[in-house]
mmCIF file of C-alpha atoms in Angstrom:
data_model
loop_
_atom_site.group_PDB
_atom_site.id
_atom_site.type_symbol
_atom_site.label_atom_id
_atom_site.label_comp_id
_atom_site.label_asym_id
_atom_site.label_seq_id
_atom_site.Cartn_x
_atom_site.Cartn_y
_atom_site.Cartn_z
ATOM 1 C CA MET E 93 9.574 -26.656 1.893
ATOM 2 C CA LYS E 94 6.973 -23.915 1.638
ATOM 3 C CA ILE E 95 3.888 -25.570 0.134
ATOM 4 C CA LEU E 96 0.757 -23.802 -1.072
ATOM 5 C CA VAL E 97 -2.402 -25.966 -0.959
ATOM 6 C CA ILE E 98 -5.434 -24.698 -2.895
ATOM 7 C CA GLY E 99 -8.605 -26.193 -1.424
ATOM 8 C CA GLY E 100 -6.819 -27.205 1.746
ATOM 9 C CA THR E 101 -10.069 -27.479 3.695
ATOM 10 C CA GLY E 102 -11.774 -30.020 1.409
ATOM 11 C CA THR E 103 -11.661 -33.758 2.063
ATOM 12 C CA ILE E 104 -8.521 -34.406 0.022
ATOM 13 C CA GLY E 105 -7.023 -31.037 0.955
ATOM 14 C CA GLN E 106 -7.288 -31.733 4.685
ATOM 15 C CA ALA E 107 -5.624 -35.114 4.269
ATOM 16 C CA VAL E 108 -2.842 -33.552 2.179
ATOM 17 C CA VAL E 109 -2.278 -30.834 4.790
ATOM 18 C CA HIS E 110 -2.262 -33.469 7.537
ATOM 19 C CA GLU E 111 0.341 -35.541 5.653
ATOM 20 C CA LEU E 112 2.655 -32.720 4.563
ATOM 21 C CA SER E 113 2.436 -30.360 7.552
ATOM 22 C CA GLN E 114 4.424 -32.910 9.549
ATOM 23 C CA ARG E 115 7.481 -32.000 7.489
ATOM 24 C CA HIS E 116 6.772 -28.696 5.715
ATOM 25 C CA THR E 117 5.297 -25.213 6.033
ATOM 26 C CA ILE E 118 1.798 -25.203 4.572
ATOM 27 C CA ILE E 119 -0.212 -22.213 3.371
ATOM 28 C CA THR E 120 -3.814 -22.932 2.404
ATOM 29 C CA ALA E 121 -5.949 -20.911 0.003
ATOM 30 C CA GLY E 122 -9.611 -21.195 -0.906
ATOM 31 C CA ARG E 123 -12.810 -19.367 -1.781
ATOM 32 C CA GLU E 124 -14.173 -19.246 1.749
ATOM 33 C CA HIS E 125 -11.551 -20.849 3.979
ATOM 34 C CA GLY E 126 -7.776 -20.994 4.320
ATOM 35 C CA ASP E 127 -4.934 -18.597 5.037
ATOM 36 C CA VAL E 128 -5.495 -16.701 1.774
ATOM 37 C CA ARG E 129 -8.701 -16.009 -0.234
ATOM 38 C CA LEU E 130 -8.692 -17.207 -3.830
ATOM 39 C CA ASP E 131 -11.145 -17.382 -6.724
ATOM 40 C CA MET E 132 -9.332 -19.766 -9.048
ATOM 41 C CA THR E 133 -11.529 -18.771 -12.018
ATOM 42 C CA ASN E 134 -10.166 -15.216 -11.785
ATOM 43 C CA LYS E 135 -6.624 -14.474 -12.987
ATOM 44 C CA SER E 136 -6.357 -11.274 -10.903
ATOM 45 C CA SER E 137 -7.283 -13.237 -7.790
ATOM 46 C CA ILE E 138 -4.611 -15.850 -8.637
ATOM 47 C CA GLU E 139 -1.996 -13.151 -9.211
ATOM 48 C CA ALA E 140 -2.948 -11.434 -5.918
ATOM 49 C CA MET E 141 -2.643 -14.722 -4.016
ATOM 50 C CA TYR E 142 0.858 -15.398 -5.374
ATOM 51 C CA LYS E 143 1.924 -11.804 -4.593
ATOM 52 C CA SER E 144 0.776 -12.154 -0.990
ATOM 53 C CA VAL E 145 2.354 -15.615 -0.558
ATOM 54 C CA GLY E 146 5.692 -14.796 -2.240
ATOM 55 C CA LYS E 147 8.205 -17.386 -3.422
ATOM 56 C CA PHE E 148 7.256 -21.011 -2.693
ATOM 57 C CA ASP E 149 8.428 -24.559 -3.447
ATOM 58 C CA ALA E 150 5.276 -26.512 -4.268
ATOM 59 C CA LEU E 151 1.719 -25.808 -5.353
ATOM 60 C CA ILE E 152 -0.953 -28.449 -4.758
ATOM 61 C CA VAL E 153 -4.466 -27.941 -6.138
ATOM 62 C CA THR E 154 -7.252 -30.033 -4.603
ATOM 63 C CA ALA E 155 -10.077 -27.723 -5.723
ATOM 64 C CA GLY E 156 -12.118 -27.425 -8.890
ATOM 65 C CA GLN E 157 -15.785 -27.744 -9.808
ATOM 66 C CA VAL E 158 -17.562 -29.471 -12.685
ATOM 67 C CA HIS E 159 -21.280 -29.788 -13.422
ATOM 68 C CA PHE E 160 -22.985 -33.210 -13.280
ATOM 69 C CA ALA E 161 -26.083 -33.735 -15.444
ATOM 70 C CA PRO E 162 -27.474 -36.173 -18.018
ATOM 71 C CA LEU E 163 -25.798 -35.789 -21.407
ATOM 72 C CA THR E 164 -29.098 -34.807 -22.993
ATOM 73 C CA ASP E 165 -29.469 -31.924 -20.504
ATOM 74 C CA MET E 166 -25.902 -30.663 -20.963
ATOM 75 C CA THR E 167 -25.222 -27.430 -22.855
ATOM 76 C CA ASP E 168 -21.984 -25.669 -23.642
ATOM 77 C CA GLU E 169 -22.730 -23.207 -20.811
ATOM 78 C CA LEU E 170 -22.785 -26.158 -18.365
ATOM 79 C CA TYR E 171 -19.542 -27.613 -19.779
ATOM 80 C CA GLU E 172 -18.076 -24.115 -19.409
ATOM 81 C CA ILE E 173 -18.335 -24.431 -15.593
ATOM 82 C CA GLY E 174 -15.819 -27.269 -15.532
ATOM 83 C CA LEU E 175 -13.640 -25.757 -18.274
ATOM 84 C CA LYS E 176 -13.357 -22.411 -16.445
ATOM 85 C CA ASN E 177 -13.059 -23.939 -12.987
ATOM 86 C CA LYS E 178 -11.363 -27.329 -12.675
ATOM 87 C CA LEU E 179 -9.522 -27.130 -16.029
ATOM 88 C CA MET E 180 -8.445 -23.533 -16.693
ATOM 89 C CA GLY E 181 -8.467 -22.674 -12.972
ATOM 90 C CA GLN E 182 -5.754 -25.279 -12.448
ATOM 91 C CA VAL E 183 -3.946 -24.372 -15.695
ATOM 92 C CA ASN E 184 -3.912 -20.653 -14.821
ATOM 93 C CA LEU E 185 -2.579 -21.474 -11.349
ATOM 94 C CA VAL E 186 0.339 -23.188 -13.132
ATOM 95 C CA LEU E 187 0.912 -20.558 -15.830
ATOM 96 C CA ILE E 188 0.901 -17.656 -13.358
ATOM 97 C CA GLY E 189 2.585 -19.683 -10.620
ATOM 98 C CA MET E 190 5.616 -20.267 -12.866
ATOM 99 C CA LYS E 191 6.624 -16.650 -12.183
ATOM 100 C CA TYR E 192 6.650 -17.229 -8.410
ATOM 101 C CA ILE E 193 7.754 -20.824 -7.872
ATOM 102 C CA ASN E 194 11.352 -21.550 -6.840
ATOM 103 C CA ASP E 195 13.798 -23.417 -9.101
ATOM 104 C CA GLY E 196 13.165 -27.156 -8.833
ATOM 105 C CA GLY E 197 9.677 -26.574 -7.424
ATOM 106 C CA SER E 198 6.633 -28.672 -8.261
ATOM 107 C CA PHE E 199 3.002 -28.316 -9.298
ATOM 108 C CA THR E 200 0.562 -31.099 -8.384
ATOM 109 C CA LEU E 201 -2.927 -30.907 -9.867
ATOM 110 C CA THR E 202 -6.017 -33.074 -9.352
ATOM 111 C CA SER E 203 -8.127 -34.905 -11.930
ATOM 112 C CA GLY E 204 -10.095 -38.103 -11.179
ATOM 113 C CA ILE E 205 -11.112 -41.562 -12.299
ATOM 114 C CA LEU E 206 -14.057 -40.334 -14.396
ATOM 115 C CA SER E 207 -11.791 -39.686 -17.389
ATOM 116 C CA GLN E 208 -11.160 -43.438 -17.484
ATOM 117 C CA GLU E 209 -14.391 -44.994 -16.189
ATOM 118 C CA PRO E 210 -17.611 -43.811 -17.844
ATOM 119 C CA LEU E 211 -20.439 -42.979 -15.431
ATOM 120 C CA ARG E 212 -23.824 -41.468 -16.158
ATOM 121 C CA LEU E 213 -24.112 -37.674 -15.642
ATOM 122 C CA ALA E 214 -20.334 -37.386 -15.737
ATOM 123 C CA SER E 215 -19.486 -36.249 -19.287
ATOM 124 C CA SER E 216 -18.160 -32.899 -18.050
ATOM 125 C CA ALA E 217 -16.055 -34.509 -15.313
ATOM 126 C CA ALA E 218 -14.662 -36.954 -17.902
ATOM 127 C CA MET E 219 -13.828 -34.150 -20.341
ATOM 128 C CA VAL E 220 -12.110 -32.009 -17.709
ATOM 129 C CA ASN E 221 -10.176 -34.852 -16.054
ATOM 130 C CA GLY E 222 -8.953 -36.097 -19.437
ATOM 131 C CA ALA E 223 -7.863 -32.571 -20.354
ATOM 132 C CA VAL E 224 -5.987 -32.061 -17.060
ATOM 133 C CA ASP E 225 -4.192 -35.417 -17.355
ATOM 134 C CA SER E 226 -2.968 -34.782 -20.912
ATOM 135 C CA PHE E 227 -2.081 -31.158 -20.169
ATOM 136 C CA VAL E 228 0.140 -32.224 -17.259
ATOM 137 C CA LYS E 229 1.862 -34.961 -19.242
ATOM 138 C CA THR E 230 2.783 -32.486 -21.981
ATOM 139 C CA ALA E 231 3.474 -29.406 -19.844
ATOM 140 C CA ALA E 232 6.093 -31.474 -17.998
ATOM 141 C CA VAL E 233 8.392 -31.580 -21.046
ATOM 142 C CA GLU E 234 8.417 -27.774 -21.284
ATOM 143 C CA MET E 235 8.810 -26.783 -17.633
ATOM 144 C CA PRO E 236 11.788 -24.432 -17.146
ATOM 145 C CA ARG E 237 14.265 -24.275 -14.206
ATOM 146 C CA GLY E 238 13.820 -27.903 -13.136
ATOM 147 C CA ILE E 239 10.205 -27.318 -12.209
ATOM 148 C CA ARG E 240 8.120 -30.510 -12.140
ATOM 149 C CA ILE E 241 4.387 -31.101 -12.697
ATOM 150 C CA ASN E 242 2.225 -34.134 -11.885
ATOM 151 C CA VAL E 243 -1.457 -34.899 -11.393
ATOM 152 C CA VAL E 244 -3.277 -37.098 -8.890
ATOM 153 C CA SER E 245 -6.306 -38.960 -10.279
ATOM 154 C CA PRO E 246 -8.169 -40.616 -7.393
ATOM 155 C CA THR E 247 -11.166 -42.933 -7.423
ATOM 156 C CA ILE E 248 -14.094 -42.222 -5.081
ATOM 157 C CA LEU E 249 -13.027 -41.407 -1.517
ATOM 158 C CA ALA E 250 -14.145 -43.521 1.423
ATOM 159 C CA GLU E 251 -15.205 -40.224 3.014
ATOM 160 C CA SER E 252 -17.526 -39.446 0.068
ATOM 161 C CA VAL E 253 -19.356 -42.779 -0.161
ATOM 162 C CA GLN E 254 -22.362 -41.587 1.817
ATOM 163 C CA LYS E 255 -22.805 -38.605 -0.519
ATOM 164 C CA TYR E 256 -21.835 -40.056 -3.920
ATOM 165 C CA GLY E 257 -21.595 -43.821 -3.406
ATOM 166 C CA ASP E 258 -24.815 -44.636 -5.283
ATOM 167 C CA ALA E 259 -23.250 -43.458 -8.545
ATOM 168 C CA PHE E 260 -20.067 -45.432 -7.864
ATOM 169 C CA GLN E 261 -21.410 -48.945 -7.211
ATOM 170 C CA GLY E 262 -18.663 -51.492 -7.775
ATOM 171 C CA PHE E 263 -15.861 -49.017 -7.135
ATOM 172 C CA LEU E 264 -13.603 -49.716 -4.155
ATOM 173 C CA PRO E 265 -13.404 -46.441 -2.197
ATOM 174 C CA VAL E 266 -9.985 -45.245 -1.049
ATOM 175 C CA PRO E 267 -9.351 -43.268 2.162
ATOM 176 C CA ALA E 268 -8.314 -39.646 1.608
ATOM 177 C CA ALA E 269 -5.189 -40.387 3.670
ATOM 178 C CA HIS E 270 -4.052 -42.831 0.959
ATOM 179 C CA VAL E 271 -4.771 -40.324 -1.785
ATOM 180 C CA ALA E 272 -2.672 -37.800 0.169
ATOM 181 C CA LEU E 273 0.358 -40.081 -0.244
ATOM 182 C CA ALA E 274 0.293 -39.502 -4.003
ATOM 183 C CA TYR E 275 0.603 -35.745 -3.414
ATOM 184 C CA SER E 276 3.517 -36.463 -1.082
ATOM 185 C CA LYS E 277 5.151 -38.621 -3.762
ATOM 186 C CA SER E 278 4.712 -35.828 -6.302
ATOM 187 C CA VAL E 279 6.021 -33.032 -4.043
ATOM 188 C CA GLU E 280 8.739 -34.888 -2.163
ATOM 189 C CA GLY E 281 9.857 -37.221 -4.976
ATOM 190 C CA ALA E 282 11.644 -36.551 -8.254
ATOM 191 C CA GLN E 283 9.088 -37.581 -10.878
ATOM 192 C CA THR E 284 7.476 -35.337 -13.465
ATOM 193 C CA GLY E 285 4.715 -35.698 -16.066
ATOM 194 C CA GLN E 286 3.129 -38.478 -14.012
ATOM 195 C CA ILE E 287 -0.567 -39.285 -13.624
ATOM 196 C CA TYR E 288 -0.894 -40.914 -10.190
ATOM 197 C CA ARG E 289 -4.019 -43.080 -10.471
ATOM 198 C CA VAL E 290 -4.971 -43.847 -6.861
ATOM 199 C CA GLY E 291 -7.367 -46.652 -5.992
ATOM 200 C CA TYR E 292 -7.985 -47.903 -9.541
ATOM 201 C CA THR E 293 -8.829 -51.538 -8.969
ATOM 202 C CA SER E 294 -10.021 -52.805 -12.338
ATOM 203 C CA MET W 191 -26.403 -44.187 -45.267
ATOM 204 C CA LYS W 192 -26.507 -40.411 -45.379
ATOM 205 C CA ILE W 193 -23.219 -39.250 -43.849
ATOM 206 C CA LEU W 194 -22.300 -35.684 -42.940
ATOM 207 C CA VAL W 195 -18.536 -34.997 -42.961
ATOM 208 C CA ILE W 196 -17.346 -31.777 -41.303
ATOM 209 C CA GLY W 197 -13.988 -30.739 -42.734
ATOM 210 C CA GLY W 198 -14.436 -33.002 -45.730
ATOM 211 C CA THR W 199 -11.843 -31.102 -47.758
ATOM 212 C CA GLY W 200 -8.930 -31.462 -45.299
ATOM 213 C CA THR W 201 -6.337 -34.233 -45.596
ATOM 214 C CA ILE W 202 -8.200 -36.701 -43.383
ATOM 215 C CA GLY W 203 -11.602 -35.490 -44.566
ATOM 216 C CA GLN W 204 -10.794 -36.138 -48.224
ATOM 217 C CA ALA W 205 -9.588 -39.659 -47.411
ATOM 218 C CA VAL W 206 -12.758 -40.314 -45.387
ATOM 219 C CA VAL W 207 -14.952 -39.060 -48.220
ATOM 220 C CA HIS W 208 -13.008 -41.189 -50.713
ATOM 221 C CA GLU W 209 -13.459 -44.288 -48.511
ATOM 222 C CA LEU W 210 -17.123 -43.835 -47.613
ATOM 223 C CA SER W 211 -18.517 -42.311 -50.826
ATOM 224 C CA GLN W 212 -18.056 -45.714 -52.501
ATOM 225 C CA ARG W 213 -20.966 -47.030 -50.423
ATOM 226 C CA HIS W 214 -22.839 -44.034 -48.996
ATOM 227 C CA THR W 215 -24.235 -40.567 -49.690
ATOM 228 C CA ILE W 216 -21.813 -37.949 -48.386
ATOM 229 C CA ILE W 217 -22.553 -34.320 -47.540
ATOM 230 C CA THR W 218 -19.527 -32.183 -46.668
ATOM 231 C CA ALA W 219 -19.533 -29.030 -44.552
ATOM 232 C CA GLY W 220 -16.763 -26.557 -43.732
ATOM 233 C CA ARG W 221 -15.818 -22.938 -43.210
ATOM 234 C CA GLU W 222 -14.813 -22.241 -46.792
ATOM 235 C CA HIS W 223 -15.458 -25.426 -48.731
ATOM 236 C CA GLY W 224 -18.025 -28.224 -48.896
ATOM 237 C CA ASP W 225 -21.688 -28.614 -49.741
ATOM 238 C CA VAL W 226 -22.765 -26.560 -46.693
ATOM 239 C CA ARG W 227 -21.046 -23.611 -44.920
ATOM 240 C CA LEU W 228 -20.367 -24.127 -41.210
ATOM 241 C CA ASP W 229 -18.601 -22.238 -38.414
ATOM 242 C CA MET W 230 -18.302 -24.979 -35.794
ATOM 243 C CA THR W 231 -17.574 -22.441 -33.019
ATOM 244 C CA ASN W 232 -21.025 -20.930 -33.541
ATOM 245 C CA LYS W 233 -24.114 -22.793 -32.296
ATOM 246 C CA SER W 234 -26.471 -20.925 -34.658
ATOM 247 C CA SER W 235 -24.305 -21.956 -37.590
ATOM 248 C CA ILE W 236 -24.387 -25.604 -36.393
ATOM 249 C CA GLU W 237 -28.167 -25.480 -35.979
ATOM 250 C CA ALA W 238 -28.561 -23.927 -39.453
ATOM 251 C CA MET W 239 -26.394 -26.631 -41.019
ATOM 252 C CA TYR W 240 -28.453 -29.437 -39.463
ATOM 253 C CA LYS W 241 -31.710 -27.743 -40.533
ATOM 254 C CA SER W 242 -30.511 -27.522 -44.138
ATOM 255 C CA VAL W 243 -29.190 -31.115 -44.172
ATOM 256 C CA GLY W 244 -32.171 -32.721 -42.449
ATOM 257 C CA LYS W 245 -32.173 -36.206 -40.926
ATOM 258 C CA PHE W 246 -28.919 -38.137 -41.332
ATOM 259 C CA ASP W 247 -27.274 -41.395 -40.209
ATOM 260 C CA ALA W 248 -23.713 -40.465 -39.320
ATOM 261 C CA LEU W 249 -21.727 -37.364 -38.446
ATOM 262 C CA ILE W 250 -17.948 -37.392 -38.893
ATOM 263 C CA VAL W 251 -15.879 -34.429 -37.720
ATOM 264 C CA THR W 252 -12.372 -34.089 -39.154
ATOM 265 C CA ALA W 253 -12.026 -30.372 -38.373
ATOM 266 C CA GLY W 254 -10.933 -28.412 -35.329
ATOM 267 C CA GLN W 255 -8.137 -25.974 -34.520
ATOM 268 C CA VAL W 256 -5.776 -25.648 -31.566
ATOM 269 C CA HIS W 257 -2.949 -23.182 -30.948
ATOM 270 C CA PHE W 258 0.675 -24.401 -30.834
ATOM 271 C CA ALA W 259 3.161 -22.376 -28.757
ATOM 272 C CA PRO W 260 5.767 -22.862 -26.018
ATOM 273 C CA LEU W 261 4.162 -23.460 -22.625
ATOM 274 C CA THR W 262 5.748 -20.288 -21.251
ATOM 275 C CA ASP W 263 4.082 -18.225 -24.009
ATOM 276 C CA MET W 264 0.648 -19.829 -23.541
ATOM 277 C CA THR W 265 -2.201 -17.847 -21.952
ATOM 278 C CA ASP W 266 -5.754 -18.822 -21.213
ATOM 279 C CA GLU W 267 -6.830 -16.832 -24.282
ATOM 280 C CA LEU W 268 -4.619 -19.091 -26.433
ATOM 281 C CA TYR W 269 -5.961 -22.273 -24.763
ATOM 282 C CA GLU W 270 -9.446 -20.880 -25.410
ATOM 283 C CA ILE W 271 -8.888 -21.271 -29.179
ATOM 284 C CA GLY W 272 -8.674 -25.058 -28.864
ATOM 285 C CA LEU W 273 -11.393 -25.273 -26.209
ATOM 286 C CA LYS W 274 -13.875 -23.296 -28.350
ATOM 287 C CA ASN W 275 -12.883 -24.890 -31.624
ATOM 288 C CA LYS W 276 -11.676 -28.512 -31.541
ATOM 289 C CA LEU W 277 -13.261 -29.351 -28.148
ATOM 290 C CA MET W 278 -16.575 -27.517 -27.784
ATOM 291 C CA GLY W 279 -17.027 -27.247 -31.568
ATOM 292 C CA GLN W 280 -17.095 -31.051 -31.740
ATOM 293 C CA VAL W 281 -19.146 -31.381 -28.520
ATOM 294 C CA ASN W 282 -21.742 -28.869 -29.748
ATOM 295 C CA LEU W 283 -21.967 -30.715 -33.062
ATOM 296 C CA VAL W 284 -22.907 -33.801 -31.016
ATOM 297 C CA LEU W 285 -25.278 -32.093 -28.561
ATOM 298 C CA ILE W 286 -27.215 -30.282 -31.297
ATOM 299 C CA GLY W 287 -26.873 -33.164 -33.760
ATOM 300 C CA MET W 288 -28.696 -35.496 -31.347
ATOM 301 C CA LYS W 289 -31.928 -33.729 -32.345
ATOM 302 C CA TYR W 290 -31.396 -34.501 -36.028
ATOM 303 C CA ILE W 291 -29.623 -37.875 -36.187
ATOM 304 C CA ASN W 292 -31.610 -41.023 -37.008
ATOM 305 C CA ASP W 293 -32.110 -43.852 -34.484
ATOM 306 C CA GLY W 294 -29.033 -46.049 -34.418
ATOM 307 C CA GLY W 295 -26.908 -43.316 -36.002
ATOM 308 C CA SER W 296 -23.301 -42.551 -35.084
ATOM 309 C CA PHE W 297 -21.036 -39.654 -34.233
ATOM 310 C CA THR W 298 -17.306 -39.966 -34.984
ATOM 311 C CA LEU W 299 -15.023 -37.233 -33.662
ATOM 312 C CA THR W 300 -11.293 -36.642 -34.083
ATOM 313 C CA SER W 301 -8.612 -36.195 -31.423
ATOM 314 C CA GLY W 302 -4.939 -37.135 -31.948
ATOM 315 C CA ILE W 303 -1.794 -38.731 -30.547
ATOM 316 C CA LEU W 304 -0.667 -35.588 -28.692
ATOM 317 C CA SER W 305 -2.848 -36.447 -25.682
ATOM 318 C CA GLN W 306 -0.651 -39.523 -25.214
ATOM 319 C CA GLU W 307 2.774 -38.471 -26.481
ATOM 320 C CA PRO W 308 4.154 -35.208 -25.083
ATOM 321 C CA LEU W 309 5.667 -32.863 -27.669
ATOM 322 C CA ARG W 310 6.977 -29.330 -27.210
ATOM 323 C CA LEU W 311 4.526 -26.517 -28.121
ATOM 324 C CA ALA W 312 1.631 -28.965 -27.883
ATOM 325 C CA SER W 313 0.100 -28.435 -24.433
ATOM 326 C CA SER W 314 -3.150 -27.126 -25.929
ATOM 327 C CA ALA W 315 -3.392 -30.010 -28.413
ATOM 328 C CA ALA W 316 -2.760 -32.455 -25.556
ATOM 329 C CA MET W 317 -5.422 -30.839 -23.375
ATOM 330 C CA VAL W 318 -8.052 -30.797 -26.112
ATOM 331 C CA ASN W 319 -7.350 -34.310 -27.411
ATOM 332 C CA GLY W 320 -7.491 -35.732 -23.876
ATOM 333 C CA ALA W 321 -10.761 -33.927 -23.272
ATOM 334 C CA VAL W 322 -12.326 -35.202 -26.511
ATOM 335 C CA ASP W 323 -11.242 -38.808 -25.836
ATOM 336 C CA SER W 324 -12.701 -38.887 -22.305
ATOM 337 C CA PHE W 325 -15.858 -37.042 -23.360
ATOM 338 C CA VAL W 326 -16.560 -39.622 -26.065
ATOM 339 C CA LYS W 327 -15.930 -42.575 -23.753
ATOM 340 C CA THR W 328 -18.429 -41.223 -21.233
ATOM 341 C CA ALA W 329 -21.004 -39.739 -23.624
ATOM 342 C CA ALA W 330 -21.334 -43.221 -25.164
ATOM 343 C CA VAL W 331 -23.017 -44.618 -22.037
ATOM 344 C CA GLU W 332 -25.737 -41.946 -22.152
ATOM 345 C CA MET W 333 -26.563 -41.893 -25.861
ATOM 346 C CA PRO W 334 -30.304 -42.372 -26.465
ATOM 347 C CA ARG W 335 -32.045 -44.282 -29.304
ATOM 348 C CA GLY W 336 -29.132 -46.626 -30.036
ATOM 349 C CA ILE W 337 -26.935 -43.756 -31.155
ATOM 350 C CA ARG W 338 -23.211 -44.525 -31.004
ATOM 351 C CA ILE W 339 -20.184 -42.267 -30.544
ATOM 352 C CA ASN W 340 -16.478 -42.941 -31.146
ATOM 353 C CA VAL W 341 -13.316 -40.931 -31.711
ATOM 354 C CA VAL W 342 -10.374 -41.450 -34.051
ATOM 355 C CA SER W 343 -6.980 -40.477 -32.615
ATOM 356 C CA PRO W 344 -4.365 -40.623 -35.394
ATOM 357 C CA THR W 345 -0.615 -40.122 -35.277
ATOM 358 C CA ILE W 346 1.052 -37.783 -37.791
ATOM 359 C CA LEU W 347 -0.137 -38.308 -41.377
ATOM 360 C CA ALA W 348 2.250 -39.286 -44.148
ATOM 361 C CA GLU W 349 0.739 -36.375 -46.091
ATOM 362 C CA SER W 350 1.738 -33.925 -43.307
ATOM 363 C CA VAL W 351 5.362 -34.952 -42.835
ATOM 364 C CA GLN W 352 6.726 -32.194 -45.048
ATOM 365 C CA LYS W 353 4.855 -29.543 -43.021
ATOM 366 C CA TYR W 354 5.059 -30.924 -39.446
ATOM 367 C CA GLY W 355 7.559 -33.789 -39.607
ATOM 368 C CA ASP W 356 10.341 -31.914 -37.794
ATOM 369 C CA ALA W 357 8.272 -31.867 -34.588
ATOM 370 C CA PHE W 358 7.426 -35.575 -34.950
ATOM 371 C CA GLN W 359 10.886 -37.150 -35.332
ATOM 372 C CA GLY W 360 10.720 -40.823 -34.401
ATOM 373 C CA PHE W 361 7.007 -41.113 -35.167
ATOM 374 C CA LEU W 362 6.012 -43.491 -37.982
ATOM 375 C CA PRO W 363 3.647 -41.514 -40.233
ATOM 376 C CA VAL W 364 0.419 -43.190 -41.354
ATOM 377 C CA PRO W 365 -1.292 -42.566 -44.713
ATOM 378 C CA ALA W 366 -4.602 -40.697 -44.449
ATOM 379 C CA ALA W 367 -6.214 -43.619 -46.313
ATOM 380 C CA HIS W 368 -5.395 -45.876 -43.331
ATOM 381 C CA VAL W 369 -6.775 -43.341 -40.876
ATOM 382 C CA ALA W 370 -9.948 -43.230 -42.969
ATOM 383 C CA LEU W 371 -10.506 -46.931 -42.229
ATOM 384 C CA ALA W 372 -11.019 -46.113 -38.537
ATOM 385 C CA TYR W 373 -13.860 -43.757 -39.481
ATOM 386 C CA SER W 374 -15.325 -46.536 -41.617
ATOM 387 C CA LYS W 375 -15.075 -48.950 -38.667
ATOM 388 C CA SER W 376 -16.833 -46.427 -36.441
ATOM 389 C CA VAL W 377 -19.635 -45.596 -38.898
ATOM 390 C CA GLU W 378 -20.196 -49.005 -40.485
ATOM 391 C CA GLY W 379 -19.433 -51.142 -37.414
ATOM 392 C CA ALA W 380 -21.293 -51.625 -34.148
ATOM 393 C CA GLN W 381 -18.871 -50.303 -31.536
ATOM 394 C CA THR W 382 -19.412 -47.334 -29.243
ATOM 395 C CA GLY W 383 -17.304 -45.413 -26.735
ATOM 396 C CA GLN W 384 -14.127 -46.428 -28.564
ATOM 397 C CA ILE W 385 -10.948 -44.440 -29.033
ATOM 398 C CA TYR W 386 -9.421 -45.690 -32.282
ATOM 399 C CA ARG W 387 -5.705 -44.978 -31.942
ATOM 400 C CA VAL W 388 -4.337 -45.181 -35.490
ATOM 401 C CA GLY W 389 -0.633 -45.567 -36.183
ATOM 402 C CA TYR W 390 0.553 -45.668 -32.553
ATOM 403 C CA THR W 391 3.743 -47.690 -32.830
ATOM 404 C CA SER W 392 5.354 -47.372 -29.398
#
């Protein structure tokens, strides 16, 4: 398969590339790194990426920003960061990608545990992850040409504990290599409309 | 209690007003009807409404639009309708309302079953409802001054079957008066961070 990985140089992205490159052709895209440059908040940039890549079998998105701040400091401009980036960035990659993806291809997006487990400072992450999960579940029933769509919702990564672990006390971290298996299941399996919750322990 | 109901003249809003006006003072606000005029997509209009209403004990929102269309016809401009209206309209009502609400007050928002049950044409409704649910769950842990926040997520209303029933075959409709009880539970009870799923039968 020809698989396009957005954010292929991040922690999850690297693990996904490591897992899938053993069996498939991988093309990575990102803002500053990767085979192709992409600003996922910009529809022209998305369109240009697909034009340069051509037909493909699977899109995996492991990129997308949200803003973390106390609820009382949040404004709609700060929520807009996550809505434009991690939510509509991923959604636009799907909407535009539908013109380029092969019959029976798959889209695999990324959300995260914060839609399910409330943490301080994380109201934007919760909002965006919840939106991505429900979008995927519903988009799946309308995908044409046997195209599938799933989302991976990981808990905190073992690799991120040093940076973010203080906010995630009591969460069992999961290695990125385990999270990568969920992307493999999505791309190489037959399921659609699934939310793969990886490392949820309680 | 002094309770502000946004969308108090809609099907759910009327049932909520009927239920709560037996015990409380109700002020309604809406685009075209109600005691106060409000455009919930406009922060100045929200601020003006709160200034005219003054201190209050509970905000209930039963308003908010999304766009319904086949996934393949959806664009980010069409998703933007729901994001600006039902999502950020409700979120801005909370963020700005926190300056005006009394200690121990409550916010009660509205989402809907489409975040959980995929239906054709409903990818924007799914996205927005999922976002509202997860926002509420997480915002609850950061609310100051004993303020609570919950969301009511109803299935299709008995009153709406004639208009929307064709899309909801197999769903058991619930009377708006039953949905109104969830708003009563949120406002008059002690819970916070809850998603009240009303009429989910399978």
